[in-house]
Coordinates of C-alpha atoms and ligand atoms in Angstrom, one line a residue:
X153 CA -2.2 5.4 0.3
X154 CA -2.8 7.1 -3.3
X155 CA -4.7 6.6 -6.0
X156 CA -5.7 5.0 -3.1
X157 CA -4.5 5.8 0.2
X158 CA -1.6 3.5 0.5
X159 CA -0.2 4.0 -2.7
X160 CA -0.4 7.8 -1.6
X161 CA 1.1 7.1 1.8
X162 CA 4.2 5.2 0.0
X163 CA 4.5 7.8 -2.5
X164 CA 2.3 6.9 -5.6
X165 CA 0.5 10.1 -5.2
X166 CA -2.3 9.3 -8.1
X167 CA -5.7 10.3 -7.2
X168 CA -8.8 10.8 -8.7
X169 CA -11.2 13.8 -7.8
X170 CA -14.0 12.4 -9.4
X171 CA -15.7 10.4 -6.8
X172 CA -15.3 9.6 -2.9
X173 CA -14.9 6.0 -2.7
X174 CA -16.4 5.2 0.8
X175 CA -17.0 1.8 1.7
X176 CA -20.2 0.7 3.5
X177 CA -19.3 0.3 7.0
X178 CA -21.5 -1.0 9.9
X179 CA -21.3 1.3 12.8
X180 CA -20.0 -1.4 15.3
X181 CA -16.6 -0.2 14.1
X182 CA -17.0 3.1 15.8
X183 CA -19.7 2.7 18.5
X184 CA -16.8 1.3 20.9
X185 CA -14.7 4.4 20.6
X186 CA -15.5 7.7 22.5
X187 CA -16.8 10.9 20.0
X188 CA -13.8 13.2 19.2
X189 CA -10.9 11.2 20.5
X190 CA -9.7 9.2 17.5
X191 CA -6.4 10.9 16.1
X192 CA -5.2 9.6 12.9
X193 CA -1.5 10.4 11.9
X194 CA -0.2 9.5 8.5
X195 CA 2.5 10.8 6.1
X196 CA 0.0 11.3 3.5
X197 CA -3.2 13.5 3.9
X198 CA -6.8 12.2 3.0
X199 CA -7.7 15.5 1.3
X200 CA -5.2 17.4 -0.8
X201 CA -5.7 21.0 -2.0
X202 CA -4.3 21.9 -5.2
X203 CA -4.6 24.8 -7.9
X204 CA -5.9 24.3 -11.0
X205 CA -6.0 26.4 -14.5
X206 CA -9.4 27.2 -15.4
X207 CA -10.7 27.4 -19.2
X208 CA -10.3 31.6 -18.8
X209 CA -6.7 31.2 -17.6
X210 CA -7.8 31.8 -14.1
X211 CA -6.8 29.7 -11.3
X212 CA -9.2 27.6 -9.1
X213 CA -8.5 25.2 -6.3
X214 CA -9.5 21.6 -6.7
X215 CA -9.7 18.9 -3.8
X216 CA -8.0 15.4 -4.2
X217 CA -10.0 12.9 -2.5
X218 CA -9.2 9.3 -1.3
X219 CA -10.0 6.9 -3.6
X220 CA -9.8 3.6 -2.1
X221 CA -7.6 1.3 0.1
X222 CA -7.1 2.6 3.9
X223 CA -7.5 6.4 3.5
X224 CA -11.1 5.9 2.0
X225 CA -11.8 3.2 4.7
X226 CA -11.0 5.6 7.4
X227 CA -12.4 8.6 6.2
X228 CA -15.8 7.6 7.1
X229 CA -14.8 6.4 10.3
X230 CA -13.3 9.9 10.9
X231 CA -16.7 11.5 9.7
X232 CA -18.7 9.5 12.3
X233 CA -16.4 10.1 15.0
X234 CA -15.6 13.9 14.5
X235 CA -11.7 13.0 15.0
X236 CA -8.7 14.7 13.9
X237 CA -6.4 13.5 10.9
X238 CA -3.0 14.8 11.4
X239 CA -0.7 14.6 8.0
X240 CA 1.8 16.4 5.9
X241 CA 0.1 19.2 3.8
X242 CA 1.6 18.4 0.6
X243 CA -0.7 20.1 -1.9
X244 CA 0.2 23.5 -3.5
X245 CA -3.1 25.0 -2.3
X246 CA -3.1 23.5 1.2
X247 CA -2.0 26.7 3.0
X248 CA -4.7 29.1 0.8
X249 CA -7.7 27.0 2.5
X250 CA -6.2 26.1 5.8
X251 CA -6.7 28.4 8.6
X252 CA -3.6 30.1 10.5
X253 CA -3.1 26.9 12.6
X254 CA -2.9 24.7 9.6
X255 CA -6.4 23.3 9.9
X256 CA -9.1 22.6 7.5
X257 CA -12.7 20.7 8.2
X258 CA -13.4 18.3 5.9
X259 CA -14.9 16.6 3.7
X260 CA -15.3 19.8 1.9
X261 CA -19.0 19.6 1.0
X262 CA -20.1 18.5 4.5
X263 CA -17.2 19.0 6.8
X264 CA -17.4 16.7 9.9
X265 CA -13.8 16.5 10.9
X266 CA -10.6 18.3 11.3
X267 CA -7.6 17.6 8.9
X268 CA -4.7 19.4 10.8
X269 CA -1.8 19.9 8.1
X270 CA 1.7 19.8 9.2
X271 CA 4.1 22.0 7.2
X272 CA 7.5 20.6 5.8
X273 CA 10.0 22.5 4.1
X274 CA 11.7 21.2 0.8
X275 CA 14.9 20.2 3.0
X276 CA 12.5 18.3 5.4
X277 CA 10.7 16.4 2.6
X278 CA 14.3 15.6 0.9
X279 CA 15.8 14.0 4.2
X280 CA 12.6 12.7 5.7
X281 CA 10.5 11.6 3.1
X282 CA 13.2 10.6 0.1
X283 CA 15.8 10.0 2.4
X284 CA 15.8 8.0 5.6
X285 CA 12.1 7.0 5.2
X286 CA 12.4 5.6 1.6
X287 CA 16.2 5.1 1.2
X288 CA 16.8 3.5 4.6
X289 CA 13.5 2.1 6.3
X290 CA 11.9 1.1 2.9
X291 CA 14.6 -1.3 1.6
X292 CA 15.8 -2.4 4.8
X293 CA 12.2 -3.8 5.6
X294 CA 12.0 -5.1 2.3
X295 CA 15.5 -6.7 2.6
X296 CA 16.8 -4.8 -0.4
X297 CA 19.9 -4.2 1.1
X298 CA 21.7 -2.9 -2.2
X299 CA 19.5 0.1 -2.1
X300 CA 19.8 1.1 1.8
X301 CA 21.6 3.8 2.9
X302 CA 22.1 5.1 6.3
X303 CA 22.9 9.0 6.5
X304 CA 23.1 10.4 10.0
X305 CA 21.8 13.8 8.4
X306 CA 19.0 12.3 7.2
X307 CA 18.3 10.3 10.3
X308 CA 18.4 13.6 12.1
X309 CA 15.7 15.1 10.2
X310 CA 13.6 12.1 10.0
X311 CA 13.5 12.6 14.0
X312 CA 12.9 16.3 13.8
X313 CA 10.1 15.7 11.5
X314 CA 8.8 12.9 14.0
X315 CA 9.0 15.5 16.7
X316 CA 6.9 18.1 14.8
X317 CA 4.3 15.8 14.2
X318 CA 4.6 14.7 18.1
X319 CA 4.0 18.1 18.9
X320 CA 1.2 18.7 16.6
X321 CA -0.5 15.5 18.2
X322 CA 0.1 16.5 21.6
X323 CA -1.8 19.9 21.1
X324 CA -4.8 17.7 19.8
X325 CA -4.6 15.1 22.7
X326 CA -7.0 14.7 25.7
X327 CA -6.6 11.9 28.3
X328 CA -9.2 10.0 26.1
X329 CA -7.3 10.2 22.9
X330 CA -6.8 7.0 20.6
X331 CA -4.0 8.0 18.6
X332 CA -3.4 5.9 15.4
X333 CA -0.2 6.4 13.5
X334 CA 0.3 4.9 10.0
X335 CA 3.5 3.2 8.7
X336 CA 7.4 3.8 8.7
X337 CA 7.7 7.4 8.0
X338 CA 6.4 8.0 11.9
X339 CA 8.6 5.1 13.8
X340 CA 9.9 7.8 16.5
X341 CA 6.8 9.7 17.3
X342 CA 5.0 7.5 19.6
X343 CA 8.0 7.4 21.9
X344 CA 7.9 11.5 21.8
X345 CA 4.1 11.5 22.5
X346 CA 4.5 9.2 25.4
X347 CA 7.2 11.0 27.1
X348 CA 5.2 14.3 26.8
X349 CA 2.0 12.9 27.7
X350 CA 2.4 10.0 30.3
X351 CA 0.6 7.1 29.9
X352 CA -3.2 8.0 29.5
X353 CA -3.5 7.9 25.9
X354 CA -4.1 4.7 23.7
X355 CA -1.4 4.6 21.2
X356 CA -1.6 2.2 18.5
X357 CA 0.9 1.9 15.1
X358 CA 0.1 0.1 11.9
X359 CA 3.0 -0.9 10.1
X360 CA 2.1 -1.3 6.4
X361 CA 5.7 -2.8 5.2
X362 CA 7.1 -6.0 6.2
X363 CA 9.2 -6.3 9.2
X364 CA 12.6 -7.9 8.8
X365 CA 14.6 -10.7 10.8
X366 CA 17.0 -9.6 13.5
X367 CA 20.3 -10.1 11.2
X368 CA 18.8 -7.7 8.7
X369 CA 17.4 -5.1 11.1
X370 CA 20.5 -5.1 13.5
X371 CA 22.4 -3.8 10.2
X372 CA 20.4 -0.4 10.7
X373 CA 22.7 2.2 12.9
X374 CA 19.6 3.3 14.6
X375 CA 18.0 0.1 15.0
X376 CA 17.5 0.7 18.9
X377 CA 16.3 4.1 18.7
X378 CA 13.3 3.0 16.1
X379 CA 12.4 0.1 18.5
X380 CA 12.2 2.4 21.6
X381 CA 10.1 4.9 19.4
X382 CA 7.9 2.2 18.3
X383 CA 7.6 0.6 21.8
X384 CA 5.5 4.0 23.1
X385 CA 2.6 2.6 21.5
X386 CA 0.1 0.3 23.3
X387 CA -0.6 -1.8 20.3
X388 CA 1.5 -2.5 17.1
X389 CA -0.1 -3.9 14.0
X390 CA 1.2 -5.7 10.9
X391 CA -0.2 -7.8 8.0
X392 CA 1.0 -11.1 8.9
X393 CA 2.0 -13.3 11.9
X394 CA 5.9 -13.6 10.5
X395 CA 6.5 -9.8 10.8
X396 CA 5.0 -9.9 14.4
X397 CA 7.5 -12.4 15.1
X398 CA 10.5 -10.8 13.6
X399 CA 9.5 -7.6 15.4
X400 CA 9.3 -9.2 19.0
X401 CA 12.6 -11.2 18.2
X402 CA 14.3 -7.6 17.3
X403 CA 13.2 -6.1 20.4
X404 CA 14.5 -9.2 22.3
X405 CA 17.8 -9.2 21.0
X406 CA 18.5 -5.6 20.8
X407 CA 16.6 -4.1 23.9
X408 CA 18.6 -5.7 26.8
X409 CA 15.9 -4.5 29.4
X410 CA 12.9 -5.9 27.3
X411 CA 10.7 -9.0 28.5
X412 CA 9.6 -10.4 25.2
X413 CA 6.7 -13.2 25.1
X414 CA 6.9 -13.8 21.2
X415 CA 4.1 -16.2 21.0
X416 CA 1.5 -14.1 22.9
X417 CA 3.1 -10.9 20.9
X418 CA 3.7 -9.2 24.5
X419 CA 6.8 -6.7 25.2
X420 CA 7.4 -5.2 28.3
X421 CA 9.9 -2.4 28.5
X422 CA 10.4 0.7 30.6
X423 CA 7.4 -0.7 33.0
X424 CA 5.0 -0.5 29.9
X425 CA 3.6 -3.1 27.8
X426 CA 3.1 -3.3 24.0
X427 CA 0.7 -5.9 22.3
X428 CA 2.0 -6.9 18.7
X429 CA -0.9 -8.4 16.6
X430 CA -1.5 -9.5 13.1
X431 CA -4.4 -7.7 11.1
X432 CA -4.0 -8.8 7.5
X433 CA -5.6 -5.8 5.7
X434 CA -8.5 -6.2 3.0
X435 CA -10.0 -4.2 0.3
X436 CA -13.4 -3.0 -0.1
X437 CA -14.6 -6.1 -2.1
X438 CA -18.4 -5.3 -2.7
X439 CA -17.6 -2.2 -4.0
X440 CA -14.8 -3.6 -6.3
X441 CA -17.4 -6.1 -7.3
X442 CA -19.9 -3.7 -8.3
X443 CA -17.6 -1.5 -10.4
X444 CA -16.4 -4.6 -12.2
X445 CA -19.7 -5.5 -12.8
X446 CA -20.5 -2.1 -14.1
X447 CA -17.5 -1.9 -16.8
X448 CA -19.1 -1.2 -20.1
X449 CA -18.3 -3.4 -22.7
X450 CA -18.0 -0.4 -25.2
X451 CA -15.5 1.6 -22.8
X452 CA -13.6 -1.8 -22.5
X453 CA -13.0 -2.0 -26.2
X454 CA -12.0 1.7 -26.7
X455 CA -9.6 1.3 -23.8
X456 CA -7.8 -1.4 -25.6
X457 CA -8.0 0.3 -28.9
X458 CA -6.3 3.5 -27.3
X459 CA -3.5 1.5 -25.9
X460 CA -2.9 -0.7 -28.8
X461 CA -4.1 -4.0 -27.3
X462 CA -4.9 -6.4 -30.1
X463 CA -8.7 -7.2 -29.5
X464 CA -8.6 -10.6 -30.0
X465 CA -5.6 -12.0 -27.8
X466 CA -5.9 -13.2 -24.1
X467 CA -4.5 -10.7 -21.6
X468 CA -2.0 -11.4 -18.5
X469 CA -1.7 -8.2 -16.1
X470 CA 0.6 -6.8 -14.0
X471 CA -0.5 -3.5 -11.8
X472 CA 2.2 -2.0 -9.7
X473 CA 3.7 1.1 -8.7
X474 CA 7.2 1.1 -10.5
X475 CA 9.2 0.0 -7.3
X476 CA 12.0 -2.2 -7.1
X477 CA 10.4 -4.6 -4.6
X478 CA 7.6 -5.4 -6.8
X479 CA 9.4 -8.1 -8.8
X480 CA 8.8 -6.6 -12.4
X481 CA 11.9 -7.2 -14.2
X482 CA 12.0 -10.5 -13.2
X483 CA 8.4 -11.0 -14.3
X484 CA 9.5 -9.4 -17.9
X485 CA 12.5 -12.0 -17.8
X486 CA 9.8 -14.9 -17.3
X487 CA 7.4 -13.9 -20.0
X488 CA 10.8 -13.3 -22.3
X489 CA 11.6 -16.8 -21.4
X490 CA 8.2 -18.3 -22.1
X491 CA 8.0 -16.8 -25.8
X492 CA 11.6 -17.7 -26.2
X493 CA 11.4 -21.1 -25.4
X494 CA 7.9 -22.2 -26.4
X495 CA 7.2 -19.8 -29.5
X496 CA 3.7 -21.3 -30.0
X497 CA 2.5 -18.9 -27.0
X498 CA 3.5 -16.0 -29.3
X499 CA 0.7 -13.9 -30.5
X500 CA -1.4 -15.8 -28.1
X501 CA -1.6 -13.4 -25.1
X502 CA -0.4 -9.9 -24.5
X503 CA 1.4 -8.8 -21.0
X504 CA -0.3 -5.3 -20.0
X505 CA 2.1 -3.7 -17.4
X506 CA 0.0 -0.7 -15.3
X507 CA 3.3 0.9 -13.7
X508 CA 2.8 4.1 -12.1
X509 CA 5.7 6.2 -11.5
X510 CA 6.8 6.3 -8.1
X511 CA 9.5 8.3 -6.1
X512 CA 11.3 9.4 -8.9
X513 CA 13.6 11.4 -7.2
X514 CA 15.5 8.6 -6.0
X515 CA 18.1 6.8 -8.4
X516 CA 17.3 3.3 -7.5
X517 CA 13.8 4.2 -8.9
X518 CA 15.0 5.8 -12.0
X519 CA 17.1 3.2 -12.8
X520 CA 14.1 0.6 -12.3
X521 CA 12.0 2.6 -14.6
X522 CA 14.5 2.5 -17.1
X523 CA 15.3 -1.3 -17.0
X524 CA 11.6 -1.7 -17.2
X525 CA 11.3 0.1 -20.3
X526 CA 14.5 -1.6 -21.8
X527 CA 13.5 -4.9 -21.2
X528 CA 9.9 -4.5 -22.5
X529 CA 11.3 -2.7 -25.7
X530 CA 13.7 -5.6 -26.0
X531 CA 10.7 -8.2 -26.0
X532 CA 8.7 -6.3 -28.1
X533 CA 11.7 -6.3 -30.8
X534 CA 12.4 -9.9 -30.3
X535 CA 9.0 -11.2 -30.6
X536 CA 6.4 -8.4 -31.8
X537 CA 4.8 -8.7 -35.1
X538 CA 2.8 -5.9 -37.2
X539 CA -0.4 -7.8 -35.6
X540 CA 0.9 -8.3 -32.0
X541 CA 2.7 -6.4 -29.5
X542 CA 3.8 -8.6 -26.8
X543 CA 4.3 -5.9 -24.0
X544 CA 1.9 -2.8 -23.3
X545 CA 3.3 -0.5 -20.6
X546 CA 0.5 1.8 -19.4
X547 CA 2.1 4.6 -17.3
X548 CA -1.1 6.7 -17.3
X549 CA -2.8 6.9 -13.9
X550 CA -6.0 5.0 -14.8
X551 CA -9.6 5.8 -13.3
X552 CA -10.9 3.1 -10.8
X553 CA -13.4 2.2 -13.9
X554 CA -10.7 1.4 -16.2
X555 CA -8.6 -0.4 -13.7
X556 CA -11.7 -2.4 -13.1
X557 CA -11.9 -3.2 -17.0
X558 CA -8.4 -4.4 -17.0
X559 CA -8.9 -6.6 -14.0
X560 CA -12.3 -8.1 -15.0
X561 CA -11.1 -8.8 -18.6
X562 CA -7.8 -10.0 -18.0
X563 CA -7.1 -13.8 -18.0
X564 CA -4.4 -14.0 -15.5
X565 CA -2.7 -11.4 -12.9
X566 CA 0.8 -11.4 -12.1
X567 CA 1.5 -10.4 -8.6
X568 CA 5.1 -11.3 -8.1
X569 CA 6.9 -8.8 -5.5
X570 CA 10.3 -9.9 -4.2
X571 CA 9.1 -8.8 -0.9
X572 CA 5.6 -7.0 0.0
X573 CA 3.8 -6.1 3.3
X574 CA 0.5 -7.2 1.8
X575 CA -0.2 -6.3 -1.7
X576 CA -3.7 -4.9 -2.4
X577 CA -3.6 -5.6 -6.1
X578 CA -3.8 -9.7 -5.7
X579 CA -7.2 -8.9 -3.4
X580 CA -8.5 -6.4 -5.9
X581 CA -8.0 -8.8 -8.8
X582 CA -9.9 -11.5 -7.1
X583 CA -12.6 -9.1 -6.1
X584 CA -13.1 -8.2 -9.9
X585 CA -13.4 -11.6 -10.9
X586 CA -17.4 -11.6 -11.3
X587 CA -17.1 -14.1 -14.2
X588 CA -15.1 -16.5 -11.8
X589 CA -12.4 -17.0 -14.8
X590 CA -9.2 -15.3 -13.8
X591 CA -6.3 -16.9 -12.3
X592 CA -3.8 -15.3 -9.9
X593 CA -0.3 -15.9 -9.9
X594 CA 1.0 -14.8 -6.5
X595 CA 4.5 -14.8 -4.9
X596 CA 5.1 -16.4 -2.2
X597 CA 6.8 -13.4 -0.5
X598 CA 4.1 -11.5 -0.5
X599 CA 1.9 -10.9 2.8
X600 CA -1.4 -11.7 0.9
X601 CA 0.0 -15.3 0.2
X602 CA -0.6 -16.1 3.8
X603 CA -4.4 -15.5 3.1
X604 CA -4.7 -16.5 -0.3
X605 CA -2.0 -19.1 -0.7
X606 CA -4.1 -22.3 -1.2
X607 CA -5.9 -21.0 -4.3
X608 CA -3.5 -19.3 -6.3
X609 CA -0.7 -20.4 -8.3
X610 CA 2.4 -19.8 -6.2
X611 CA 5.6 -18.9 -7.3
X612 CA 9.2 -17.6 -6.1
X613 CA 9.9 -14.3 -7.9
X614 CA 13.3 -15.2 -8.2
X615 CA 12.9 -18.1 -10.1
X616 CA 12.3 -17.4 -13.5
X617 CA 11.5 -20.6 -15.3
X618 CA 9.2 -21.6 -12.4
X619 CA 7.1 -18.1 -13.2
X620 CA 7.3 -19.1 -16.9
X621 CA 5.8 -22.5 -15.8
X622 CA 3.1 -21.0 -14.0
X623 CA 2.0 -18.3 -16.6
X624 CA 1.4 -21.6 -19.0
X625 CA -0.3 -23.2 -16.4
X626 CA -2.4 -20.6 -15.8
X627 CA -3.2 -19.9 -19.5
X628 CA -3.9 -23.7 -19.9
X629 CA -6.0 -24.2 -16.8
X630 CA -9.2 -26.1 -17.2
X631 CA -12.3 -23.9 -16.8
X632 CA -13.6 -26.0 -13.9
X633 CA -10.6 -25.7 -12.1
X634 CA -10.3 -21.5 -12.8
X635 CA -13.8 -21.6 -11.2
X636 CA -13.3 -23.7 -8.4
X637 CA -10.1 -21.6 -7.3
X638 CA -11.7 -18.6 -8.0
X639 CA -14.8 -18.8 -5.9
X640 CA -12.7 -19.8 -3.0
X641 CA -10.6 -16.9 -3.3
X642 CA -13.3 -14.6 -3.8
X643 CA -14.9 -15.9 -0.7
X644 CA -11.8 -15.2 1.2
X645 CA -11.5 -11.7 0.1
X646 CA -15.1 -10.9 0.7
X647 CA -14.9 -12.4 4.2
X648 CA -11.5 -10.6 5.1
X649 CA -12.5 -7.2 3.8
X650 CA -11.4 -3.6 4.6
X651 CA -14.5 -3.4 7.1
X652 CA -13.4 -6.6 8.6
X653 CA -10.0 -5.3 9.1
X654 CA -11.1 -2.2 10.7
X655 CA -13.4 -3.8 12.8
X656 CA -10.7 -6.2 14.0
X657 CA -8.3 -3.4 14.9
X658 CA -10.9 -1.3 16.7
X659 CA -12.1 -4.3 18.8
X660 CA -8.7 -4.9 20.2
X661 CA -8.4 -1.2 21.1
X662 CA -11.4 -1.2 22.7
X663 CA -10.4 -4.3 24.7
X664 CA -6.8 -3.3 25.2
X665 CA -8.4 0.1 26.3
X666 CA -10.5 -1.2 28.7
X667 CA -7.7 -3.6 30.3
X668 CA -5.3 -0.4 30.6
X669 CA -8.0 1.4 32.7
Ligands
GDG787 C1 1.8 -0.4 0.5 C2 2.5 -1.9 0.7 C3 0.3 -2.8 1.5 C4 -2.3 1.2 -9.0 N1 -2.3 1.9 -10.2 C5 -3.7 2.4 -10.0 C6 -4.0 2.2 -8.9 N2 -3.0 1.4 -8.2 C7 -3.7 0.9 -7.0 C8 -4.0 -0.5 -6.9 C9 -3.7 -0.7 -5.1 C10 -2.7 0.5 -5.0 O1 -2.4 1.3 -6.1 C11 -1.1 -0.4 -4.7 O2 -1.3 -1.1 -3.4 P1 -0.4 -2.1 -2.9 O3 -0.7 -2.8 -1.8 O4 -0.2 -3.0 -4.1 O5 0.9 -1.7 -3.0 P2 1.6 -0.2 -2.3 O6 1.5 1.0 -2.9 O7 3.2 -0.6 -2.3 O8 1.2 -0.3 -0.8 C12 1.9 -3.0 0.4 C13 -0.3 -1.5 1.2 O9 0.8 -0.5 1.5 C14 -1.4 -1.3 2.3 O10 -1.0 -1.7 3.5 O11 -0.5 -3.7 1.0 O12 2.3 -4.2 0.7 O13 3.7 -1.6 0.2 O14 -4.9 -0.2 -4.5 O15 -5.3 -0.4 -7.0 N3 -5.2 2.8 -8.7 C15 -5.9 3.7 -9.8 N4 -5.2 3.8 -11.0 C16 -4.1 3.5 -11.2 O16 -3.4 3.5 -12.3 N5 -7.1 4.2 -9.4

């Protein structure tokens, strides 16, 4: 989402219009699916049109393109399949370039598929997106209960928007359609589509965030309705098996008439069967590697100078949306603990926090941003000198090239979420380690830990001293161990890349489809 698809789907909304970031894929991904039969449905769109001012004061239309992650992965698939992508038209110039039915052919320079926009009012966005999606479902699924609020009006609007999506889907559906829903914004839509279309179409859903345990999920007053909506799907995918088990257990506990085989990931409800499977999402590792190899030394030096990063100290890096699930204050406190209790580390490394503003209309996010600024300022005040700034906050959206420089030249990456569906930053950092010398410190509570856990330094993000120890261990790790760990991580990230993920999902679709017919 965003900057890359996933961040954009979940609200980061930074995109770069320079270059379409298209992974190279082999055709097996699409060969098993009928042409014109795939409909992708997501909150955020792959292409967004917006007005920009030209030098002579005129207005022109610019297009933001997919720049990484799932959007960039699915875009070429859609181009080959000539399918339809249905999403909220949130760009200010979207209506100008769409036809009266809200459709525009994309990509703009060589159109091959249809982007069908769904128009939402400001009140819809406030209640469906900033409300129920991001103040009920997001915190609930991340077990951030203090940030969770269930507002019945927001829920009604969430359902109404899901209904709008469902109606739009039905207009595009044929009996051959494969309809692929993305994420927590659309939990009710599959049930609605199923009700209107019957059993012929193949519906699948990828849920990009964690699924909580039964005692947590049942807190939600709308828990049963959400489960029923999702069980309109033939297949539901999560990043890791833990979330699959949690989902199956929730259905088993909360829907009396269901029959659930947790081990097999099979649910029967209302006479229909839904398969529940884990598909750990990957990144476009090859492209990240090439980009990292191409980082110009001079551009990197300029970047450091621009941001006031001491050219001679080592770098520890964090790259996150500013979200309370990412564990940023806890991370900063562990750095503070390290510099406080082991003064020998003062002046020896700088922590760079690339923090993208996100969902700022929501108070919890404003508070988080303020907390991050306050702790950083306090640390800089306590330990900084004329020559050395301990914490550098970068809030600008970086180009992928700049991000590659940060990844490649940082000695250590701190990926320490309190809870995270997967976390693509961890994999991107690994893919960018073309010199085999970076150390990844990774939270045990990130989905990516299931795949990378063996070769990273694992931490519990709530354990401030434990994190401080891990940072010290990373900075003192012998070169041979660093290289050994790094090579293993890189192998894993390349083997389980975005293309492998897409192939895995689509091959299950074609297996399940043939079982169904
Ligand atoms: C959700 C789930 C799951 C960040 N700053 C810049 C920039 N980024 C990019 C990173 C990375 C992406 O943002 C963040 O992805 P994550 O996976 O870490 O996190 P969420 O946004 O929370 O995504 C998560 C994901 O969905 C996929 O299913 O892994 O668990 O929460 O790609 O590179 N990119 C650029 N400039 C920046 O300044 N270009």
